[in-house]
GROMACS .gro file of C-alpha atoms in nm:
model
  160
    1VAL     CA    1   9.004   9.594  10.307
    2LEU     CA    2   9.312   9.833  10.203
    3VAL     CA    3   9.532   9.612   9.985
    4VAL     CA    4   9.873   9.762   9.950
    5GLY     CA    5  10.062   9.635   9.632
    6GLY     CA    6  10.072   9.629   9.251
    7GLY     CA    7  10.160   9.275   9.114
    8ASN     CA    8   9.888   8.974   9.072
    9VAL     CA    9   9.848   8.869   9.437
   10THR     CA   10   9.728   9.254   9.461
   11MET     CA   11   9.472   9.185   9.218
   12ASP     CA   12   9.392   8.796   9.323
   13ALA     CA   13   9.331   8.970   9.708
   14ALA     CA   14   9.165   9.245   9.573
   15ARG     CA   15   8.894   9.015   9.341
   16THR     CA   16   8.833   8.808   9.645
   17VAL     CA   17   8.808   9.073   9.938
   18LEU     CA   18   8.495   9.181   9.598
   19ARG     CA   19   8.380   8.822   9.650
   20CYS     CA   20   8.370   8.827  10.061
   21GLY     CA   21   8.143   9.111  10.043
   22LYS     CA   22   8.360   9.403  10.102
   23LEU     CA   23   8.468   9.692   9.945
   24PRO     CA   24   8.868   9.623   9.877
   25ILE     CA   25   9.122  10.004   9.785
   26VAL     CA   26   9.373   9.902   9.613
   27TYR     CA   27   9.708  10.138   9.752
   28TYR     CA   28   9.964  10.162   9.515
   29ARG     CA   29  10.323  10.399   9.474
   30LYS     CA   30  10.299  10.424   9.135
   31GLY     CA   31  10.048  10.460   8.913
   32PHE     CA   32   9.877  10.178   8.642
   33GLU     CA   33  10.076  10.200   8.375
   34ASN     CA   34  10.379  10.102   8.612
   35MET     CA   35  10.158   9.819   8.851
   36PRO     CA   36  10.460   9.532   8.756
   37ALA     CA   37  10.040   9.306   8.754
   38ASN     CA   38   9.912   9.223   8.411
   39MET     CA   39   9.732   9.473   8.249
   40SER     CA   40   9.456   9.147   8.204
   41GLU     CA   41   9.424   9.170   8.578
   42VAL     CA   42   9.340   9.544   8.648
   43GLU     CA   43   9.103   9.593   8.374
   44GLU     CA   44   8.926   9.272   8.602
   45SER     CA   45   8.922   9.446   8.800
   46LYS     CA   46   8.893   9.777   8.770
   47ALA     CA   47   8.570   9.603   8.611
   48GLU     CA   48   8.499   9.460   8.902
   49GLY     CA   49   8.464   9.699   9.109
   50VAL     CA   50   8.801   9.720   9.289
   51GLU     CA   51   8.942  10.096   9.386
   52PHE     CA   52   9.274  10.263   9.311
   53VAL     CA   53   9.505  10.512   9.504
   54PHE     CA   54   9.823  10.546   9.356
   55PHE     CA   55  10.085  10.720   9.464
   56GLU     CA   56  10.105  10.668   9.837
   57VAL     CA   57  10.253  10.407  10.048
   58PRO     CA   58  10.197  10.268  10.399
   59VAL     CA   59  10.418  10.359  10.666
   60GLU     CA   60  10.330  10.301  10.962
   61VAL     CA   61  10.023  10.034  11.109
   62LEU     CA   62   9.878  10.211  11.391
   63ASP     CA   63   9.571   9.971  11.618
   64ASP     CA   64   9.314  10.095  11.361
   65CYS     CA   65   9.492  10.277  11.039
   66VAL     CA   66   9.728  10.318  10.835
   67VAL     CA   67   9.996  10.642  10.796
   68MET     CA   68   9.988  10.676  10.434
   69ARG     CA   69  10.238  10.915  10.258
   70LYS     CA   70  10.199  10.989   9.951
   71CYS     CA   71  10.466  10.974   9.687
   72GLU     CA   72  10.609  11.064   9.316
   73ASN     CA   73  10.796  10.848   9.137
   74ILE     CA   74  11.148  10.986   8.950
   75ILE     CA   75  11.378  10.814   8.607
   76ARG     CA   76  11.701  10.664   8.806
   77GLU     CA   77  12.034  10.738   8.575
   78ASP     CA   78  11.953  10.404   8.497
   79GLY     CA   79  11.669  10.471   8.307
   80SER     CA   80  11.408  10.268   8.540
   81VAL     CA   81  11.093  10.375   8.745
   82GLY     CA   82  11.153  10.491   9.120
   83THR     CA   83  10.942  10.604   9.399
   84ARG     CA   84  11.031  10.949   9.628
   85MET     CA   85  10.832  10.969   9.906
   86LEU     CA   86  10.738  11.368  10.003
   87GLU     CA   87  10.814  11.436  10.343
   88GLY     CA   88  10.480  11.616  10.540
   89THR     CA   89  10.231  11.458  10.364
   90ASP     CA   90  10.129  11.187  10.600
   91TYR     CA   91   9.754  11.103  10.668
   92GLU     CA   92   9.572  10.838  10.851
   93VAL     CA   93   9.383  10.647  10.648
   94PRO     CA   94   9.100  10.399  10.853
   95PHE     CA   95   9.096  10.059  10.763
   96ASP     CA   96   8.913   9.730  10.937
   97SER     CA   97   9.170   9.510  10.741
   98MET     CA   98   9.467   9.555  10.553
   99ILE     CA   99   9.619   9.227  10.315
  100VAL     CA  100   9.998   9.311  10.206
  101ALA     CA  101  10.111   9.199   9.893
  102ILE     CA  102  10.433   9.359   9.840
  103SER     CA  103  10.739   9.149   9.696
  104GLU     CA  104  10.988   8.950   9.820
  105ASN     CA  105  11.184   9.232   9.990
  106VAL     CA  106  11.046   9.299  10.279
  107ASP     CA  107  11.029   9.630  10.465
  108TYR     CA  108  10.927   9.529  10.815
  109SER     CA  109  10.968   9.839  10.931
  110ILE     CA  110  10.571   9.951  10.805
  111LEU     CA  111  10.448   9.797  11.114
  112GLY     CA  112  10.581   9.978  11.328
  113GLU     CA  113  10.559   9.983  11.702
  114VAL     CA  114  10.217   9.708  11.682
  115GLY     CA  115  10.515   9.490  11.572
  116LEU     CA  116  10.494   9.146  11.444
  117ASP     CA  117  10.336   9.021  11.708
  118GLY     CA  118  10.053   9.201  11.679
  119ALA     CA  119   9.821   9.500  11.861
  120GLY     CA  120   9.619   9.205  12.053
  121GLY     CA  121   9.652   8.947  11.779
  122ASN     CA  122   9.576   9.137  11.505
  123VAL     CA  123   9.884   9.137  11.303
  124PHE     CA  124   9.859   8.773  11.041
  125ILE     CA  125  10.146   8.754  10.772
  126ALA     CA  126  10.223   8.505  10.572
  127GLY     CA  127  10.442   8.406  10.256
  128ASP     CA  128  10.718   8.585  10.162
  129PHE     CA  129  10.643   8.852  10.495
  130ALA     CA  130  10.646   8.593  10.690
  131TYR     CA  131  10.988   8.351  10.639
  132GLY     CA  132  11.187   8.576  10.294
  133PRO     CA  133  11.205   8.468   9.964
  134LYS     CA  134  11.094   8.077   9.983
  135THR     CA  135  10.871   7.918   9.697
  136VAL     CA  136  10.512   7.915   9.636
  137VAL     CA  137  10.451   7.561   9.775
  138GLU     CA  138  10.625   7.725  10.133
  139ALA     CA  139  10.368   8.053  10.109
  140VAL     CA  140  10.089   7.868  10.057
  141VAL     CA  141  10.164   7.705  10.337
  142SER     CA  142  10.187   8.030  10.545
  143ALA     CA  143   9.905   8.145  10.398
  144LYS     CA  144   9.668   7.888  10.452
  145THR     CA  145   9.846   7.861  10.822
  146ALA     CA  146   9.758   8.184  10.835
  147VAL     CA  147   9.389   8.169  10.704
  148ASN     CA  148   9.326   7.909  10.989
  149ASP     CA  149   9.498   8.161  11.323
  150ILE     CA  150   9.253   8.461  11.113
  151MET     CA  151   8.996   8.182  11.141
  152ASN     CA  152   9.083   8.145  11.514
  153PHE     CA  153   9.067   8.466  11.603
  154LEU     CA  154   8.738   8.528  11.399
  155ASN     CA  155   8.549   8.315  11.621
  156ASN     CA  156   8.733   8.379  11.917
  157TYR     CA  157   8.584   8.801  11.859
  158GLU     CA  158   8.235   8.579  11.845
  159ASN     CA  159   8.238   8.470  12.115
  160ASN     CA  160   8.324   8.747  12.292
   0.00000   0.00000   0.00000
């Protein structure tokens, strides 16, 4: 299961994936030192077996893989750390499932041709990705809806 992001929600999602018996691989566009997650969360995730891949960012989701692009840190004029994608470094990463746990500013272009409707119903979204910046309560409600949709999808998949 690919988990994209670097915050506390990313760590929670990755650790939940572990508890479900799957291997989570966290992809983050910067390094450990730039992750917004609490370092205790990161260290606990590493200790539990979560794998990490740094300086890579998804640029497109295809039917059964995601196109990743290598990137590097840049220091902006104001001293903040930014990210520059490195053209010509794209490669495909196959996956069974993918969780995108990135900021409230959503870049829908990652879905490419799959779009929000998904490839045959295989894309499920919730929280800020679905509705933009909202409250935690609204994110939880949308997550519950997404979980129900995923369960229905999986039940139908098993029965076919």
